Amino acid sequence: MQRLLIDMDDVMADTSLKIITMVNDTFGTDYTKEMLTSDPKIKEEYQEKYLTQRHRLWDKGFFRDIPLMPDAQEVIGELYKKYEIFIVSAATEFPNSMAEKLEWLEDYFPYIGWSHTVFCGHKWMIKADYIIDDHEKNLINFTGKGLLFDAPHNQHIVDFQRVNSWKHIETILL
Amino acid sequence: MQRLLIDMDDVMADTSLKIITMVNDTFGTDYTKEMLTSDPKIKEEYQEKYLTQRHRLWDKGFFRDIPLMPDAQEVIGELYKKYEIFIVSAATEFPNSMAEKLEWLEDYFPYIGWSHTVFCGHKWMIKADYIIDDHEKNLINFTGKGLLFDAPHNQHIVDFQRVNSWKHIETILL
């Protein structure tokens, strides 16, 4: 069975959507993911506001109620029949997040369980056939094939196969 | 630089000592590690008592004040100069433990940091040259060389090189 690593934030969970909503609620703005992807000037404005709020990622509860990425539940359910799946989240920077992420996974992906979950800083020492991740740093030294999950912050990356959605992943891995 | 994985419980941290003390405090007994290692009948008696208390491993705070394993600080400090070290703890079964383990590491091994820490269920997918661990299950499918750290619960294992202390590890890896 081939091994597949799946990142949580901005891959299984729509963390950018939660953060954009937090910025909008704080500043009375109406940013959307599409605006940040298409307009560099708007993205820069947004980024400045976001950085003043970034400390809230360390707040208790922040990672407990992130919305699901569209179609993640359905497609991961199918992938689970064909791959040895490990959820691999660079979460040790956020000590509170790990218990919350385990509860979140239990809500939406109860069949995976704590035994196939990894919370770490780096990912380069984990061996697998595939990784789905939104950060270039997690793909660069990966020994298998990396799939870059499209996100506002990775539009400039061209070195990896980009996937735009879970439906897109379905066509590649299933 | 060769990569070295180091387990926490019963390798860096003397978790068995904390658990034996907890059992002794609860039942008014006077078990020691040496008694559990040398006498199977006493070990069985102890095990029965321990199982009634095992739920306390999930209590908030349990992993925050585990005593250091003798010489771990000194020898790991030396190993750090020669190896790429990752602390790898099978901790996802204990959701509260991860924040506590990060704080514990920050107290005694502040130079390692969250970026070189891994909390997981299984360890077989992590690639490294060496692992120091007290559980056979973490050595069996490991692709590098496994060193079995001596503990009361692993006396029956003969398939791996046993290390009795951090001073012993020093003679092998340094």
XYZ file of C-alpha atoms in Angstrom:
348
model
C 0.000 0.000 0.000
C 1.450 3.389 -0.926
C 1.817 5.924 1.874
C 0.176 9.355 1.579
C 0.843 12.271 3.938
C -1.894 14.895 4.199
C -1.373 18.316 5.749
C -4.185 19.849 7.839
C -4.144 23.664 7.641
C -5.176 24.955 4.206
C -5.460 21.395 2.894
C -8.013 19.466 4.998
C -9.089 22.547 6.955
C -9.792 25.957 5.425
C -7.569 27.860 7.842
C -7.091 30.805 5.455
C -10.867 31.275 5.373
C -10.976 31.404 9.177
C -8.105 33.909 9.269
C -9.602 36.135 6.555
C -12.914 36.139 8.457
C -11.044 37.067 11.666
C -9.321 39.996 9.886
C -12.603 41.144 8.315
C -14.417 40.992 11.676
C -11.621 42.980 13.347
C -11.169 45.716 10.723
C -14.638 45.859 9.119
C -13.130 44.854 5.767
C -14.484 42.441 3.177
C -11.447 40.559 1.882
C -12.014 37.272 0.088
C -9.563 34.524 -0.913
C -10.102 35.453 -4.561
C -9.119 39.102 -3.930
C -5.889 38.008 -2.204
C -5.039 35.627 -5.035
C -5.666 38.054 -7.884
C -4.513 41.463 -6.627
C -0.980 41.843 -5.123
C -1.730 45.338 -3.809
C -4.816 44.177 -1.917
C -2.830 41.183 -0.653
C -0.173 43.523 0.762
C -2.811 45.660 2.538
C -4.384 42.518 3.945
C -1.041 41.084 5.032
C -0.300 44.201 7.107
C -3.611 43.841 8.949
C -3.164 40.085 9.368
C 0.255 40.453 11.004
C -1.265 42.567 13.811
C -3.658 39.658 14.518
C -1.307 36.696 13.980
C -0.795 36.252 17.753
C -4.394 34.984 17.910
C -3.275 31.707 16.302
C -1.826 30.860 19.742
C -5.177 31.515 21.504
C -6.895 28.548 23.102
C -9.608 27.277 20.770
C -8.299 28.812 17.540
C -7.802 25.466 15.772
C -10.929 23.771 17.137
C -13.523 25.201 14.736
C -11.744 25.632 11.402
C -14.150 24.975 8.499
C -13.623 21.847 6.395
C -12.058 22.294 2.965
C -14.740 21.539 0.323
C -14.912 17.829 -0.661
C -12.081 16.856 1.753
C -14.287 14.451 3.693
C -15.578 12.624 0.638
C -12.245 12.338 -1.234
C -10.131 11.407 1.829
C -12.713 8.719 2.614
C -12.033 7.228 -0.828
C -8.235 7.677 -0.598
C -8.287 5.841 2.738
C -9.319 2.635 0.947
C -6.287 2.778 -1.325
C -3.458 4.458 0.655
C -1.834 4.234 4.074
C -2.729 7.756 5.204
C -0.912 9.821 7.834
C -2.143 13.279 8.801
C 1.010 15.390 9.217
C 0.617 18.859 10.669
C 3.418 21.335 11.468
C 1.716 22.114 14.763
C 4.428 22.051 17.433
C 4.812 25.853 17.026
C 1.273 26.066 18.495
C 1.292 23.952 21.681
C -2.458 24.307 22.337
C -3.374 23.334 18.819
C -2.552 19.627 19.050
C -5.346 18.554 21.407
C -7.744 20.738 19.367
C -6.584 19.260 16.071
C -7.085 15.715 17.404
C -10.653 16.639 18.407
C -11.258 18.243 15.000
C -10.003 15.106 13.235
C -12.206 12.950 15.478
C -15.235 15.029 14.376
C -14.653 14.813 10.633
C -12.292 11.842 10.074
C -12.927 9.480 13.019
C -11.575 6.430 11.153
C -8.039 7.872 10.978
C -7.384 8.127 14.716
C -4.469 9.348 16.834
C -2.223 6.478 15.700
C -1.987 7.887 12.166
C -1.521 11.495 13.194
C 1.818 13.340 13.332
C 2.455 16.787 14.836
C 5.903 18.124 14.089
C 8.061 21.088 13.151
C 9.728 19.817 9.979
C 8.410 17.080 7.692
C 11.493 16.176 5.663
C 12.370 13.076 7.695
C 8.988 11.432 7.120
C 9.099 8.882 4.333
C 6.104 8.424 2.045
C 5.114 8.132 -1.596
C 3.020 11.323 -1.692
C 2.485 14.472 0.319
C -0.322 16.998 -0.148
C 0.758 20.316 1.395
C 0.360 24.053 0.791
C 3.920 25.023 1.804
C 6.922 24.800 -0.512
C 9.257 24.161 2.468
C 7.451 20.856 3.131
C 7.784 19.724 -0.491
C 11.401 20.713 -1.227
C 13.187 17.947 0.694
C 10.395 15.403 0.523
C 11.578 12.093 -0.964
C 8.267 11.160 -2.658
C 6.000 13.164 -4.971
C 4.723 16.482 -3.626
C 1.370 17.987 -4.573
C 1.040 21.706 -3.794
C -2.464 22.540 -2.572
C -3.450 25.921 -4.022
C -3.607 28.721 -1.419
C -3.372 32.542 -1.469
C 0.165 32.416 -0.022
C 1.655 29.982 -2.570
C 0.700 31.553 -5.906
C 4.353 32.254 -6.792
C 5.501 28.612 -6.497
C 6.031 26.870 -9.837
C 8.285 23.916 -8.985
C 5.587 21.455 -7.890
C 2.398 20.040 -9.349
C -0.392 22.340 -8.183
C -3.752 20.909 -7.124
C -6.690 23.301 -6.931
C -9.193 21.273 -4.952
C -9.941 17.846 -3.496
C -11.865 17.040 -6.693
C -8.645 17.715 -8.579
C -6.691 15.407 -6.211
C -9.304 12.719 -6.853
C -8.440 12.723 -10.576
C -4.708 12.357 -9.808
C -4.634 9.830 -6.966
C -7.777 7.761 -7.575
C 25.169 14.690 9.594
C 23.542 11.455 10.737
C 19.985 11.689 12.040
C 19.141 10.406 15.531
C 15.609 9.975 16.895
C 15.229 10.059 20.672
C 12.094 8.908 22.477
C 10.919 10.837 25.561
C 9.107 8.550 28.034
C 11.479 6.096 29.743
C 14.398 7.380 27.656
C 14.842 11.144 28.265
C 12.257 11.233 31.042
C 11.974 8.681 33.830
C 8.260 8.067 33.351
C 8.372 4.612 34.967
C 9.755 6.197 38.137
C 6.865 8.704 38.217
C 4.329 5.894 37.679
C 5.887 3.629 40.334
C 5.821 6.539 42.793
C 2.152 7.179 41.915
C 1.291 3.504 42.561
C 3.252 3.484 45.835
C 1.540 6.692 47.020
C -1.883 5.249 46.179
C -1.466 1.771 47.679
C 1.091 2.395 50.419
C 3.510 0.009 48.715
C 7.267 0.338 48.225
C 7.933 -0.989 44.735
C 11.193 -0.049 43.051
C 12.329 -0.411 39.431
C 14.842 -3.027 40.543
C 12.113 -5.159 42.150
C 10.008 -5.052 38.960
C 12.989 -6.005 36.821
C 14.172 -8.906 38.955
C 11.025 -10.594 40.272
C 8.234 -11.616 37.836
C 5.766 -12.324 40.655
C 6.206 -8.853 42.165
C 5.939 -7.350 38.676
C 2.591 -9.087 38.164
C 1.247 -7.794 41.516
C 2.444 -4.303 40.620
C 0.961 -4.484 37.122
C -2.476 -5.247 38.553
C -2.322 -2.168 40.783
C -0.924 -0.004 37.989
C -3.766 -0.872 35.597
C -6.304 0.550 38.063
C -4.380 3.857 37.960
C -3.453 3.964 34.252
C -6.305 6.423 33.500
C -4.284 9.069 35.357
C -1.866 9.283 32.407
C -4.636 11.282 30.679
C -4.914 13.754 33.591
C -3.903 17.340 32.930
C -0.366 17.886 34.198
C 0.750 14.254 34.289
C 3.579 14.725 31.772
C 4.707 18.146 32.997
C 6.890 17.080 35.949
C 8.446 13.763 34.955
C 11.965 13.454 36.422
C 14.912 13.561 34.027
C 16.630 10.261 33.222
C 20.123 10.320 34.810
C 22.818 11.831 32.525
C 20.313 12.516 29.700
C 20.994 16.269 29.752
C 24.752 15.941 29.581
C 24.935 13.189 26.932
C 22.207 14.637 24.661
C 24.050 17.971 24.813
C 27.124 16.205 23.408
C 25.144 14.178 20.839
C 23.566 17.420 19.589
C 26.961 18.567 18.313
C 27.363 15.454 16.171
C 23.834 14.378 15.100
C 20.688 15.921 13.642
C 18.427 15.156 16.601
C 14.647 14.799 16.524
C 12.680 14.108 19.694
C 9.985 11.618 18.685
C 7.284 10.822 21.220
C 4.275 8.537 20.703
C 2.094 11.132 22.417
C -1.020 11.540 20.275
C -2.807 8.946 22.480
C -2.548 11.573 25.257
C -3.897 14.834 23.782
C -3.020 16.971 26.829
C 0.513 15.686 26.961
C 1.883 17.491 23.922
C 1.805 21.049 25.264
C 3.228 19.699 28.547
C 5.988 17.782 26.785
C 6.992 20.890 24.813
C 7.263 22.840 28.088
C 9.266 20.017 29.667
C 11.670 19.975 26.711
C 11.968 23.767 26.903
C 13.012 23.430 30.581
C 15.714 20.798 30.098
C 16.653 20.889 26.383
C 15.883 24.461 25.236
C 18.279 24.275 22.265
C 16.220 21.559 20.548
C 13.000 23.531 20.144
C 9.563 22.782 18.671
C 10.943 22.508 15.134
C 12.800 19.268 15.953
C 10.005 17.691 17.962
C 7.585 15.057 16.639
C 4.437 13.781 18.384
C 2.894 10.800 16.669
C 1.170 7.439 16.988
C 3.525 5.212 14.990
C 7.182 5.901 14.242
C 7.908 3.504 11.367
C 7.570 6.148 8.651
C 10.244 8.406 10.138
C 13.586 7.949 8.442
C 16.798 8.226 10.449
C 20.111 6.515 11.083
C 19.437 5.716 14.752
C 16.535 5.541 17.168
C 16.790 5.242 20.959
C 13.505 3.851 22.283
C 12.216 1.566 25.036
C 9.481 -0.121 22.977
C 10.087 -3.034 20.617
C 7.198 -1.904 18.364
C 9.117 1.284 17.556
C 12.296 -0.612 16.634
C 10.844 -3.484 14.568
C 10.043 -1.581 11.370
C 12.629 1.150 11.800
C 14.938 1.431 8.786
C 18.072 2.530 10.708
C 19.746 1.052 13.787
C 17.571 0.711 16.886
C 18.924 0.934 20.435
C 16.594 -0.476 23.100
C 16.704 1.634 26.268
C 16.500 -0.704 29.260
C 13.182 -0.489 31.153
C 11.177 -2.782 33.474
C 8.661 -3.555 30.690
C 11.208 -4.613 28.014
C 13.335 -7.201 29.855
C 12.122 -10.022 27.570
C 13.273 -8.363 24.314
C 16.456 -9.862 22.851
C 16.369 -8.782 19.198
C 17.920 -5.318 19.612
C 21.061 -3.865 21.122
C 20.160 -2.990 24.700
C 21.497 0.217 26.280
C 21.374 0.483 30.057
C 21.950 4.193 30.584
C 22.879 7.451 28.868
C 26.506 6.778 29.846
C 26.254 3.526 27.901
C 24.826 5.386 24.873
C 27.752 7.785 25.100
C 30.208 4.925 24.533
C 28.266 3.732 21.461
C 27.368 6.971 19.675
C 30.164 9.325 20.710
